[in-house]
């Protein structure tokens, strides 16, 4: 392996966090982490007391911290990988989950990309999936501890032959030898999440310029990015996992569609796309059926496409609920049969639910300030039946729609 991937633990003594991480990489540290594989966080005090009889106090503290991070990371990376990998608190928070990184890597690989410069690689989540897709990766980050963690993860998963990890300022990297560039700017600062794309590190403008210089590129950005901040050169893709929108990606170069908007749903891989922004859909009365588009469809401004496909209309021009008179099935929506439509009135809702013997109530809202938990608390539910209530606006008026999921 290139010497840039050689261990830098000799420099760790100047940095307590790096020193603690280096200790976890020793045989003693690895043994301790193995012992903590299935430990219960609720018993952490007793566990720490017991382990300190055998191991140094500092090592026990570091191992318990790493064990907590691995347990958190299992939701993103899966237990098999997470319990072999290493993490930092920011790394767990900001890393791409495996299914999303694998989807992105597959798009690159499908276009024949064989090498990628992964700029702002973090703990290596994207680099890992690029390598698993057979792509050679230069993974770059400027934080020394993060670089050591990314390097350790490549080795732990047997991918260090395809991943070169380098500690450097990404703005100083020459990415021209690579088939593609991937940039994941830091979107968190000392005060939490950053919403201004120009306050990313590096700024979105720099990342965009780097992308346009490459044959192909992908930029990972927050899903709430304003559409007007997206240049006409990019294909914009919003990705949801299990219905939750996780991120947006801007794609550049050969094989992508500049100006297009795309919504991708994982784990199914279903993809809805439009070559350009669609005209405003029609608005009309609530029909027998109501459809709740996936969050990625909403973020990609593709609700109008759903309206057209189902032959329906919006219930309000500002609300992303679609209605129709005929049933419609699609992976991009959750469908409901509507049984009742009432002006917003919680007393009337309570009476109706008591009459219907509803004991299980799902409350959804869009365009309402009322919290679902408050509604459920006030209903005092009892009975064998279930229902779904939508708190929303219909033609501008606060409205309650009651129904049940379509099967």
mmCIF file of C-alpha atoms in Angstrom:
data_model
loop_
_atom_site.group_PDB
_atom_site.id
_atom_site.type_symbol
_atom_site.label_atom_id
_atom_site.label_comp_id
_atom_site.label_asym_id
_atom_site.label_seq_id
_atom_site.Cartn_x
_atom_site.Cartn_y
_atom_site.Cartn_z
ATOM 1 C CA UNK A 1 0.000 0.000 0.000
ATOM 2 C CA UNK A 2 1.104 3.565 -0.669
ATOM 3 C CA UNK A 3 3.012 5.017 2.242
ATOM 4 C CA UNK A 4 0.325 7.697 2.769
ATOM 5 C CA UNK A 5 -1.788 4.907 4.230
ATOM 6 C CA UNK A 6 0.838 3.990 6.779
ATOM 7 C CA UNK A 7 -0.177 4.331 10.434
ATOM 8 C CA UNK A 8 0.292 7.752 11.988
ATOM 9 C CA UNK A 9 -0.192 6.576 15.566
ATOM 10 C CA UNK A 10 3.318 7.732 16.498
ATOM 11 C CA UNK A 11 2.009 11.289 16.383
ATOM 12 C CA UNK A 12 -1.007 10.500 18.523
ATOM 13 C CA UNK A 13 0.628 11.318 21.833
ATOM 14 C CA UNK A 14 0.165 15.043 21.132
ATOM 15 C CA UNK A 15 -3.602 14.588 20.776
ATOM 16 C CA UNK A 16 -5.584 12.790 23.524
ATOM 17 C CA UNK A 17 -8.323 11.694 21.116
ATOM 18 C CA UNK A 18 -5.806 10.206 18.683
ATOM 19 C CA UNK A 19 -3.915 8.593 21.551
ATOM 20 C CA UNK A 20 -7.128 6.989 22.797
ATOM 21 C CA UNK A 21 -7.919 5.752 19.300
ATOM 22 C CA UNK A 22 -4.406 4.339 18.891
ATOM 23 C CA UNK A 23 -4.878 2.424 22.164
ATOM 24 C CA UNK A 24 -8.036 0.817 20.763
ATOM 25 C CA UNK A 25 -6.019 -0.513 17.821
ATOM 26 C CA UNK A 26 -3.643 -2.484 20.088
ATOM 27 C CA UNK A 27 -4.275 -6.185 20.810
ATOM 28 C CA UNK A 28 -5.438 -5.235 24.310
ATOM 29 C CA UNK A 29 -7.825 -2.633 22.904
ATOM 30 C CA UNK A 30 -9.214 -5.039 20.327
ATOM 31 C CA UNK A 31 -9.782 -7.652 23.034
ATOM 32 C CA UNK A 32 -11.641 -5.139 25.170
ATOM 33 C CA UNK A 33 -13.842 -4.033 22.274
ATOM 34 C CA UNK A 34 -14.685 -7.677 21.585
ATOM 35 C CA UNK A 35 -15.796 -8.076 25.210
ATOM 36 C CA UNK A 36 -18.078 -5.058 24.819
ATOM 37 C CA UNK A 37 -19.693 -6.325 21.612
ATOM 38 C CA UNK A 38 -23.094 -6.954 23.219
ATOM 39 C CA UNK A 39 -22.895 -4.906 26.389
ATOM 40 C CA UNK A 40 -26.008 -3.169 27.723
ATOM 41 C CA UNK A 41 -25.546 0.621 28.006
ATOM 42 C CA UNK A 42 -27.881 0.570 31.008
ATOM 43 C CA UNK A 43 -25.229 -1.439 32.884
ATOM 44 C CA UNK A 44 -22.331 0.744 31.801
ATOM 45 C CA UNK A 45 -21.301 1.860 35.298
ATOM 46 C CA UNK A 46 -21.089 -1.711 36.589
ATOM 47 C CA UNK A 47 -19.344 -2.792 33.378
ATOM 48 C CA UNK A 48 -16.758 -0.019 33.680
ATOM 49 C CA UNK A 49 -16.081 -0.882 37.315
ATOM 50 C CA UNK A 50 -15.529 -4.541 36.439
ATOM 51 C CA UNK A 51 -13.309 -3.867 33.428
ATOM 52 C CA UNK A 52 -11.083 -1.399 35.285
ATOM 53 C CA UNK A 53 -9.906 -4.276 37.452
ATOM 54 C CA UNK A 54 -8.261 -5.729 34.335
ATOM 55 C CA UNK A 55 -7.647 -2.844 31.922
ATOM 56 C CA UNK A 56 -6.269 0.714 32.271
ATOM 57 C CA UNK A 57 -8.937 3.278 33.146
ATOM 58 C CA UNK A 58 -8.274 5.396 30.041
ATOM 59 C CA UNK A 59 -8.578 2.372 27.763
ATOM 60 C CA UNK A 60 -11.865 1.312 29.372
ATOM 61 C CA UNK A 61 -13.312 4.798 28.881
ATOM 62 C CA UNK A 62 -12.232 4.877 25.239
ATOM 63 C CA UNK A 63 -13.589 1.381 24.588
ATOM 64 C CA UNK A 64 -16.946 2.115 26.202
ATOM 65 C CA UNK A 65 -17.235 5.266 24.096
ATOM 66 C CA UNK A 66 -16.416 3.325 20.948
ATOM 67 C CA UNK A 67 -18.890 0.579 21.881
ATOM 68 C CA UNK A 68 -21.651 3.177 22.200
ATOM 69 C CA UNK A 69 -20.772 4.604 18.797
ATOM 70 C CA UNK A 70 -20.812 1.142 17.205
ATOM 71 C CA UNK A 71 -24.264 0.474 18.607
ATOM 72 C CA UNK A 72 -25.514 3.765 17.159
ATOM 73 C CA UNK A 73 -23.813 3.076 13.839
ATOM 74 C CA UNK A 74 -25.469 -0.312 13.395
ATOM 75 C CA UNK A 75 -28.620 1.425 12.119
ATOM 76 C CA UNK A 76 -26.636 3.041 9.266
ATOM 77 C CA UNK A 77 -24.026 0.410 8.502
ATOM 78 C CA UNK A 78 -25.587 -2.850 9.658
ATOM 79 C CA UNK A 79 -24.277 -4.762 12.671
ATOM 80 C CA UNK A 80 -21.819 -6.908 10.688
ATOM 81 C CA UNK A 81 -19.869 -3.869 9.455
ATOM 82 C CA UNK A 82 -20.493 -1.533 12.399
ATOM 83 C CA UNK A 83 -18.917 -3.876 14.945
ATOM 84 C CA UNK A 84 -15.756 -4.148 12.862
ATOM 85 C CA UNK A 85 -15.483 -0.437 12.119
ATOM 86 C CA UNK A 86 -14.406 2.579 14.169
ATOM 87 C CA UNK A 87 -16.286 5.830 14.624
ATOM 88 C CA UNK A 88 -16.144 9.353 15.966
ATOM 89 C CA UNK A 89 -19.278 11.114 17.297
ATOM 90 C CA UNK A 90 -19.387 13.442 14.283
ATOM 91 C CA UNK A 91 -18.582 10.521 12.004
ATOM 92 C CA UNK A 92 -21.638 8.547 13.116
ATOM 93 C CA UNK A 93 -23.840 11.620 12.796
ATOM 94 C CA UNK A 94 -22.673 12.720 9.353
ATOM 95 C CA UNK A 95 -21.759 9.464 7.614
ATOM 96 C CA UNK A 96 -23.829 8.253 4.687
ATOM 97 C CA UNK A 97 -25.823 5.129 5.487
ATOM 98 C CA UNK A 98 -24.743 2.040 3.587
ATOM 99 C CA UNK A 99 -27.820 1.727 1.352
ATOM 100 C CA UNK A 100 -27.489 5.310 0.094
ATOM 101 C CA UNK A 101 -23.733 5.065 -0.441
ATOM 102 C CA UNK A 102 -24.210 1.772 -2.312
ATOM 103 C CA UNK A 103 -26.835 3.362 -4.559
ATOM 104 C CA UNK A 104 -24.495 6.221 -5.388
ATOM 105 C CA UNK A 105 -21.579 3.872 -6.026
ATOM 106 C CA UNK A 106 -23.748 1.764 -8.333
ATOM 107 C CA UNK A 107 -24.622 4.825 -10.437
ATOM 108 C CA UNK A 108 -20.943 5.633 -10.838
ATOM 109 C CA UNK A 109 -19.989 2.029 -11.586
ATOM 110 C CA UNK A 110 -22.825 1.712 -14.103
ATOM 111 C CA UNK A 111 -21.244 4.528 -16.116
ATOM 112 C CA UNK A 112 -17.861 2.822 -16.196
ATOM 113 C CA UNK A 113 -16.209 4.934 -13.476
ATOM 114 C CA UNK A 114 -13.116 3.103 -12.186
ATOM 115 C CA UNK A 115 -11.548 5.749 -9.938
ATOM 116 C CA UNK A 116 -13.013 8.434 -7.668
ATOM 117 C CA UNK A 117 -11.496 11.249 -5.610
ATOM 118 C CA UNK A 118 -13.638 11.241 -2.445
ATOM 119 C CA UNK A 119 -13.159 14.723 -1.003
ATOM 120 C CA UNK A 120 -14.242 15.260 2.629
ATOM 121 C CA UNK A 121 -14.364 11.484 3.111
ATOM 122 C CA UNK A 122 -15.148 11.528 6.841
ATOM 123 C CA UNK A 123 -14.902 8.074 8.393
ATOM 124 C CA UNK A 124 -15.089 6.479 4.950
ATOM 125 C CA UNK A 125 -18.710 5.419 4.494
ATOM 126 C CA UNK A 126 -18.869 6.388 0.821
ATOM 127 C CA UNK A 127 -15.325 5.246 0.085
ATOM 128 C CA UNK A 128 -16.216 1.784 1.423
ATOM 129 C CA UNK A 129 -19.170 1.343 -0.921
ATOM 130 C CA UNK A 130 -17.274 2.771 -3.896
ATOM 131 C CA UNK A 131 -14.524 0.221 -3.254
ATOM 132 C CA UNK A 132 -17.068 -2.579 -2.906
ATOM 133 C CA UNK A 133 -18.329 -1.582 -6.347
ATOM 134 C CA UNK A 134 -14.808 -2.191 -7.671
ATOM 135 C CA UNK A 135 -13.820 1.480 -7.816
ATOM 136 C CA UNK A 136 -10.385 2.717 -6.732
ATOM 137 C CA UNK A 137 -10.734 5.586 -4.251
ATOM 138 C CA UNK A 138 -8.577 8.443 -3.028
ATOM 139 C CA UNK A 139 -10.249 9.395 0.270
ATOM 140 C CA UNK A 140 -9.249 12.833 1.600
ATOM 141 C CA UNK A 141 -10.033 14.637 4.844
ATOM 142 C CA UNK A 142 -8.174 17.348 6.705
ATOM 143 C CA UNK A 143 -8.846 16.095 10.260
ATOM 144 C CA UNK A 144 -6.027 13.767 11.418
ATOM 145 C CA UNK A 145 -8.207 11.644 13.727
ATOM 146 C CA UNK A 146 -10.913 11.260 11.083
ATOM 147 C CA UNK A 147 -8.274 10.174 8.573
ATOM 148 C CA UNK A 148 -6.943 7.528 10.965
ATOM 149 C CA UNK A 149 -10.476 6.242 11.535
ATOM 150 C CA UNK A 150 -11.181 6.090 7.788
ATOM 151 C CA UNK A 151 -7.898 4.254 7.251
ATOM 152 C CA UNK A 152 -8.724 1.779 10.012
ATOM 153 C CA UNK A 153 -12.149 1.147 8.503
ATOM 154 C CA UNK A 154 -10.718 0.412 5.072
ATOM 155 C CA UNK A 155 -8.403 -2.127 6.668
ATOM 156 C CA UNK A 156 -11.040 -3.643 8.940
ATOM 157 C CA UNK A 157 -13.290 -4.349 5.956
ATOM 158 C CA UNK A 158 -10.477 -5.649 3.746
ATOM 159 C CA UNK A 159 -10.674 -2.727 1.308
ATOM 160 C CA UNK A 160 -7.329 -1.035 1.906
ATOM 161 C CA UNK A 161 -6.117 -2.317 -1.473
ATOM 162 C CA UNK A 162 -8.668 -0.057 -3.181
ATOM 163 C CA UNK A 163 -8.805 2.886 -0.762
ATOM 164 C CA UNK A 164 -5.946 5.327 -0.293
ATOM 165 C CA UNK A 165 -6.596 7.670 2.635
ATOM 166 C CA UNK A 166 -4.832 11.009 2.723
ATOM 167 C CA UNK A 167 -4.804 13.804 5.312
ATOM 168 C CA UNK A 168 -4.955 17.057 3.338
ATOM 169 C CA UNK A 169 -6.996 20.144 2.558
ATOM 170 C CA UNK A 170 -9.363 19.024 -0.203
ATOM 171 C CA UNK A 171 -9.030 22.373 -1.958
ATOM 172 C CA UNK A 172 -5.372 21.526 -2.624
ATOM 173 C CA UNK A 173 -6.008 18.094 -4.165
ATOM 174 C CA UNK A 174 -5.445 17.552 -7.882
ATOM 175 C CA UNK A 175 -8.386 15.365 -8.869
ATOM 176 C CA UNK A 176 -7.631 15.395 -12.598
ATOM 177 C CA UNK A 177 -6.221 11.828 -12.678
ATOM 178 C CA UNK A 178 -9.569 10.404 -11.490
ATOM 179 C CA UNK A 179 -12.648 9.418 -13.495
ATOM 180 C CA UNK A 180 -14.963 11.181 -11.066
ATOM 181 C CA UNK A 181 -15.110 13.386 -7.998
ATOM 182 C CA UNK A 182 -17.357 12.995 -4.989
ATOM 183 C CA UNK A 183 -17.638 15.878 -2.524
ATOM 184 C CA UNK A 184 -19.430 15.708 0.819
ATOM 185 C CA UNK A 185 -18.976 19.145 2.421
ATOM 186 C CA UNK A 186 -19.314 19.426 6.199
ATOM 187 C CA UNK A 187 -22.784 20.744 7.004
ATOM 188 C CA UNK A 188 -22.378 21.035 10.754
ATOM 189 C CA UNK A 189 -20.475 23.631 12.727
ATOM 190 C CA UNK A 190 -19.913 24.491 16.347
ATOM 191 C CA UNK A 191 -23.544 25.618 16.652
ATOM 192 C CA UNK A 192 -25.135 22.651 14.900
ATOM 193 C CA UNK A 193 -26.556 22.148 11.431
ATOM 194 C CA UNK A 194 -25.619 24.648 8.705
ATOM 195 C CA UNK A 195 -28.398 25.644 6.305
ATOM 196 C CA UNK A 196 -26.572 28.147 4.078
ATOM 197 C CA UNK A 197 -24.794 26.151 1.320
ATOM 198 C CA UNK A 198 -22.072 28.811 1.144
ATOM 199 C CA UNK A 199 -21.334 28.183 4.829
ATOM 200 C CA UNK A 200 -20.568 24.499 4.128
ATOM 201 C CA UNK A 201 -16.925 23.467 4.499
ATOM 202 C CA UNK A 202 -15.870 23.757 1.721
ATOM 203 C CA UNK A 203 -18.585 26.064 0.325
ATOM 204 C CA UNK A 204 -21.031 24.694 -2.230
ATOM 205 C CA UNK A 205 -19.642 27.108 -4.838
ATOM 206 C CA UNK A 206 -16.160 25.570 -4.495
ATOM 207 C CA UNK A 207 -17.597 22.032 -4.608
ATOM 208 C CA UNK A 208 -19.609 22.900 -7.720
ATOM 209 C CA UNK A 209 -16.540 24.319 -9.453
ATOM 210 C CA UNK A 210 -14.589 21.163 -8.596
ATOM 211 C CA UNK A 211 -17.435 19.044 -9.970
ATOM 212 C CA UNK A 212 -17.565 20.939 -13.247
ATOM 213 C CA UNK A 213 -13.837 20.371 -13.784
ATOM 214 C CA UNK A 214 -14.245 16.589 -13.488
ATOM 215 C CA UNK A 215 -15.511 14.206 -16.198
ATOM 216 C CA UNK A 216 -18.242 13.133 -13.747
ATOM 217 C CA UNK A 217 -19.062 14.221 -10.226
ATOM 218 C CA UNK A 218 -21.506 13.953 -7.355
ATOM 219 C CA UNK A 219 -22.064 16.460 -4.557
ATOM 220 C CA UNK A 220 -23.868 15.381 -1.397
ATOM 221 C CA UNK A 221 -25.978 18.211 0.000
ATOM 222 C CA UNK A 222 -28.747 18.678 2.549
ATOM 223 C CA UNK A 223 -32.180 17.622 1.231
ATOM 224 C CA UNK A 224 -33.625 20.997 2.168
ATOM 225 C CA UNK A 225 -31.414 22.882 -0.268
ATOM 226 C CA UNK A 226 -33.395 25.580 -2.123
ATOM 227 C CA UNK A 227 -33.990 24.618 -5.739
ATOM 228 C CA UNK A 228 -32.748 28.017 -6.831
ATOM 229 C CA UNK A 229 -29.325 27.147 -5.359
ATOM 230 C CA UNK A 230 -29.002 24.254 -7.816
ATOM 231 C CA UNK A 231 -27.260 25.165 -11.061
ATOM 232 C CA UNK A 232 -28.675 24.214 -14.444
ATOM 233 C CA UNK A 233 -25.637 21.961 -15.052
ATOM 234 C CA UNK A 234 -26.700 19.489 -12.344
ATOM 235 C CA UNK A 235 -29.091 16.578 -12.224
ATOM 236 C CA UNK A 236 -30.626 16.783 -8.736
ATOM 237 C CA UNK A 237 -31.619 13.589 -6.913
ATOM 238 C CA UNK A 238 -33.399 13.290 -3.575
ATOM 239 C CA UNK A 239 -33.067 9.938 -1.794
ATOM 240 C CA UNK A 240 -35.357 8.508 0.870
ATOM 241 C CA UNK A 241 -34.886 5.346 2.926
ATOM 242 C CA UNK A 242 -38.000 3.691 4.260
ATOM 243 C CA UNK A 243 -39.922 6.903 3.583
ATOM 244 C CA UNK A 244 -37.471 9.249 5.348
ATOM 245 C CA UNK A 245 -35.579 11.694 3.122
ATOM 246 C CA UNK A 246 -31.879 11.307 3.881
ATOM 247 C CA UNK A 247 -30.019 13.477 1.411
ATOM 248 C CA UNK A 248 -29.845 15.167 -1.949
ATOM 249 C CA UNK A 249 -27.145 14.583 -4.564
ATOM 250 C CA UNK A 250 -26.152 16.811 -7.450
ATOM 251 C CA UNK A 251 -24.778 14.837 -10.401
ATOM 252 C CA UNK A 252 -22.593 16.363 -13.112
ATOM 253 C CA UNK A 253 -21.061 15.157 -16.353
ATOM 254 C CA UNK A 254 -21.559 12.515 -18.997
ATOM 255 C CA UNK A 255 -24.401 10.111 -18.306
ATOM 256 C CA UNK A 256 -26.464 12.488 -16.185
ATOM 257 C CA UNK A 257 -29.311 14.797 -17.199
ATOM 258 C CA UNK A 258 -28.625 18.494 -16.526
ATOM 259 C CA UNK A 259 -31.666 20.294 -15.160
ATOM 260 C CA UNK A 260 -33.535 17.087 -14.313
ATOM 261 C CA UNK A 261 -35.093 16.325 -10.934
ATOM 262 C CA UNK A 262 -35.170 12.794 -9.558
ATOM 263 C CA UNK A 263 -36.645 11.063 -6.517
ATOM 264 C CA UNK A 264 -35.195 7.685 -5.524
ATOM 265 C CA UNK A 265 -36.758 5.419 -2.928
ATOM 266 C CA UNK A 266 -34.648 2.887 -1.072
ATOM 267 C CA UNK A 267 -34.500 -0.015 -0.497
ATOM 268 C CA UNK A 268 -36.686 -0.642 -3.571
ATOM 269 C CA UNK A 269 -34.606 1.545 -5.884
ATOM 270 C CA UNK A 270 -37.744 2.972 -7.530
ATOM 271 C CA UNK A 271 -36.870 6.214 -9.303
ATOM 272 C CA UNK A 272 -39.181 8.963 -10.518
ATOM 273 C CA UNK A 273 -37.719 11.657 -12.728
ATOM 274 C CA UNK A 274 -38.737 14.718 -14.721
ATOM 275 C CA UNK A 275 -36.550 16.538 -17.259
ATOM 276 C CA UNK A 276 -37.546 19.972 -15.923
ATOM 277 C CA UNK A 277 -39.842 21.572 -13.336
ATOM 278 C CA UNK A 278 -43.461 20.598 -13.964
ATOM 279 C CA UNK A 279 -46.395 23.028 -14.225
ATOM 280 C CA UNK A 280 -48.602 23.555 -11.181
ATOM 281 C CA UNK A 281 -51.129 20.702 -10.818
ATOM 282 C CA UNK A 282 -54.893 21.246 -10.616
ATOM 283 C CA UNK A 283 -56.668 21.732 -7.272
ATOM 284 C CA UNK A 284 -60.100 20.320 -6.472
ATOM 285 C CA UNK A 285 -62.406 18.703 -3.951
ATOM 286 C CA UNK A 286 -61.421 15.678 -1.894
ATOM 287 C CA UNK A 287 -62.311 12.449 -3.649
ATOM 288 C CA UNK A 288 -62.688 8.954 -2.295
ATOM 289 C CA UNK A 289 -58.932 8.396 -2.196
ATOM 290 C CA UNK A 290 -56.040 10.377 -0.724
ATOM 291 C CA UNK A 291 -52.341 9.884 -1.519
ATOM 292 C CA UNK A 292 -49.368 10.944 0.556
ATOM 293 C CA UNK A 293 -46.296 11.231 -1.706
ATOM 294 C CA UNK A 294 -42.939 9.998 -0.449
ATOM 295 C CA UNK A 295 -40.809 12.784 1.009
ATOM 296 C CA UNK A 296 -38.252 12.459 -1.804
ATOM 297 C CA UNK A 297 -41.011 13.076 -4.365
ATOM 298 C CA UNK A 298 -42.066 16.198 -2.487
ATOM 299 C CA UNK A 299 -38.509 17.518 -2.128
ATOM 300 C CA UNK A 300 -37.881 16.941 -5.835
ATOM 301 C CA UNK A 301 -41.039 18.932 -6.684
ATOM 302 C CA UNK A 302 -42.499 15.923 -8.502
ATOM 303 C CA UNK A 303 -45.933 15.900 -6.857
ATOM 304 C CA UNK A 304 -47.388 17.212 -10.117
ATOM 305 C CA UNK A 305 -46.149 14.020 -11.778
ATOM 306 C CA UNK A 306 -48.099 11.937 -9.250
ATOM 307 C CA UNK A 307 -51.208 14.047 -9.883
ATOM 308 C CA UNK A 308 -50.932 13.393 -13.595
ATOM 309 C CA UNK A 309 -50.318 9.671 -13.173
ATOM 310 C CA UNK A 310 -53.325 9.095 -10.943
ATOM 311 C CA UNK A 311 -55.620 11.470 -12.828
ATOM 312 C CA UNK A 312 -56.167 13.407 -9.631
ATOM 313 C CA UNK A 313 -55.699 16.825 -8.087
ATOM 314 C CA UNK A 314 -54.333 18.554 -5.008
ATOM 315 C CA UNK A 315 -56.629 19.201 -2.042
ATOM 316 C CA UNK A 316 -54.995 22.629 -1.641
ATOM 317 C CA UNK A 317 -52.503 24.465 -3.819
ATOM 318 C CA UNK A 318 -49.994 24.657 -0.943
ATOM 319 C CA UNK A 319 -50.422 21.095 0.419
ATOM 320 C CA UNK A 320 -48.769 17.956 -0.980
ATOM 321 C CA UNK A 321 -51.798 15.700 -0.557
ATOM 322 C CA UNK A 322 -53.169 14.250 -3.789
ATOM 323 C CA UNK A 323 -56.740 13.052 -4.163
ATOM 324 C CA UNK A 324 -58.609 11.065 -6.821
ATOM 325 C CA UNK A 325 -61.931 9.352 -7.407
ATOM 326 C CA UNK A 326 -60.365 6.049 -8.499
ATOM 327 C CA UNK A 327 -57.797 3.945 -6.607
ATOM 328 C CA UNK A 328 -54.153 4.303 -7.634
ATOM 329 C CA UNK A 329 -51.200 2.144 -6.642
ATOM 330 C CA UNK A 330 -47.593 3.349 -6.824
ATOM 331 C CA UNK A 331 -44.357 2.901 -4.865
ATOM 332 C CA UNK A 332 -44.136 6.701 -4.680
ATOM 333 C CA UNK A 333 -47.248 7.211 -2.539
ATOM 334 C CA UNK A 334 -49.077 5.823 0.462
ATOM 335 C CA UNK A 335 -52.774 5.532 -0.384
ATOM 336 C CA UNK A 336 -55.854 5.893 1.839
ATOM 337 C CA UNK A 337 -59.598 5.512 1.378
ATOM 338 C CA UNK A 338 -61.320 8.547 2.870
ATOM 339 C CA UNK A 339 -64.546 7.924 4.812
ATOM 340 C CA UNK A 340 -65.181 11.339 6.362
ATOM 341 C CA UNK A 341 -64.360 14.987 5.777
ATOM 342 C CA UNK A 342 -65.000 17.455 8.605
ATOM 343 C CA UNK A 343 -64.098 21.051 9.409
ATOM 344 C CA UNK A 344 -61.364 21.108 12.030
ATOM 345 C CA UNK A 345 -63.006 20.439 15.408
ATOM 346 C CA UNK A 346 -61.442 18.100 17.940
ATOM 347 C CA UNK A 347 -64.695 17.594 19.868
ATOM 348 C CA UNK A 348 -66.416 16.359 16.712
ATOM 349 C CA UNK A 349 -63.449 14.144 15.940
ATOM 350 C CA UNK A 350 -63.593 12.630 19.419
ATOM 351 C CA UNK A 351 -67.319 11.898 19.059
ATOM 352 C CA UNK A 352 -66.832 10.310 15.654
ATOM 353 C CA UNK A 353 -63.984 8.081 16.855
ATOM 354 C CA UNK A 354 -66.029 6.987 19.889
ATOM 355 C CA UNK A 355 -68.947 6.142 17.603
ATOM 356 C CA UNK A 356 -66.640 4.117 15.322
ATOM 357 C CA UNK A 357 -65.003 2.381 18.331
ATOM 358 C CA UNK A 358 -61.523 3.468 17.263
ATOM 359 C CA UNK A 359 -58.834 2.368 19.704
ATOM 360 C CA UNK A 360 -55.808 2.892 17.460
ATOM 361 C CA UNK A 361 -55.433 6.264 15.770
ATOM 362 C CA UNK A 362 -52.712 7.384 13.359
ATOM 363 C CA UNK A 363 -52.512 11.163 13.124
ATOM 364 C CA UNK A 364 -50.869 12.810 10.132
ATOM 365 C CA UNK A 365 -50.619 16.494 9.480
ATOM 366 C CA UNK A 366 -49.635 18.824 6.700
ATOM 367 C CA UNK A 367 -50.439 22.505 6.884
ATOM 368 C CA UNK A 368 -51.693 22.290 10.484
ATOM 369 C CA UNK A 369 -50.118 23.682 13.648
ATOM 370 C CA UNK A 370 -51.728 21.024 15.867
ATOM 371 C CA UNK A 371 -49.359 18.338 17.153
ATOM 372 C CA UNK A 372 -50.392 14.688 16.575
ATOM 373 C CA UNK A 373 -49.471 13.721 20.163
ATOM 374 C CA UNK A 374 -51.872 16.325 21.532
ATOM 375 C CA UNK A 375 -54.683 15.013 19.326
ATOM 376 C CA UNK A 376 -54.171 11.425 20.449
ATOM 377 C CA UNK A 377 -54.038 12.497 24.101
ATOM 378 C CA UNK A 378 -57.345 14.340 23.863
ATOM 379 C CA UNK A 379 -59.211 11.597 22.010
ATOM 380 C CA UNK A 380 -59.233 9.104 24.938
ATOM 381 C CA UNK A 381 -59.358 6.204 22.503
ATOM 382 C CA UNK A 382 -61.031 2.868 23.197
ATOM 383 C CA UNK A 383 -62.250 0.108 20.928
ATOM 384 C CA UNK A 384 -61.140 -2.620 18.497
ATOM 385 C CA UNK A 385 -60.907 -0.519 15.329
ATOM 386 C CA UNK A 386 -58.165 1.626 13.750
ATOM 387 C CA UNK A 387 -58.300 4.821 11.729
ATOM 388 C CA UNK A 388 -56.082 7.503 10.231
ATOM 389 C CA UNK A 389 -56.847 11.201 10.523
ATOM 390 C CA UNK A 390 -55.233 13.876 8.351
ATOM 391 C CA UNK A 391 -55.082 17.386 9.790
ATOM 392 C CA UNK A 392 -54.676 19.629 6.790
ATOM 393 C CA UNK A 393 -56.200 22.383 4.684
ATOM 394 C CA UNK A 394 -58.689 21.865 1.886
ATOM 395 C CA UNK A 395 -59.117 24.891 -0.368
ATOM 396 C CA UNK A 396 -57.528 26.956 2.388
ATOM 397 C CA UNK A 397 -59.860 25.774 5.178
ATOM 398 C CA UNK A 398 -58.576 23.756 8.205
ATOM 399 C CA UNK A 399 -59.971 20.275 7.668
ATOM 400 C CA UNK A 400 -59.950 16.774 9.139
ATOM 401 C CA UNK A 401 -59.970 13.803 6.758
ATOM 402 C CA UNK A 402 -60.598 10.364 8.281
ATOM 403 C CA UNK A 403 -59.804 7.152 6.473
ATOM 404 C CA UNK A 404 -57.891 3.896 6.337
ATOM 405 C CA UNK A 405 -54.850 2.680 4.392
ATOM 406 C CA UNK A 406 -55.425 1.082 1.009
ATOM 407 C CA UNK A 407 -54.388 -2.549 0.823
#
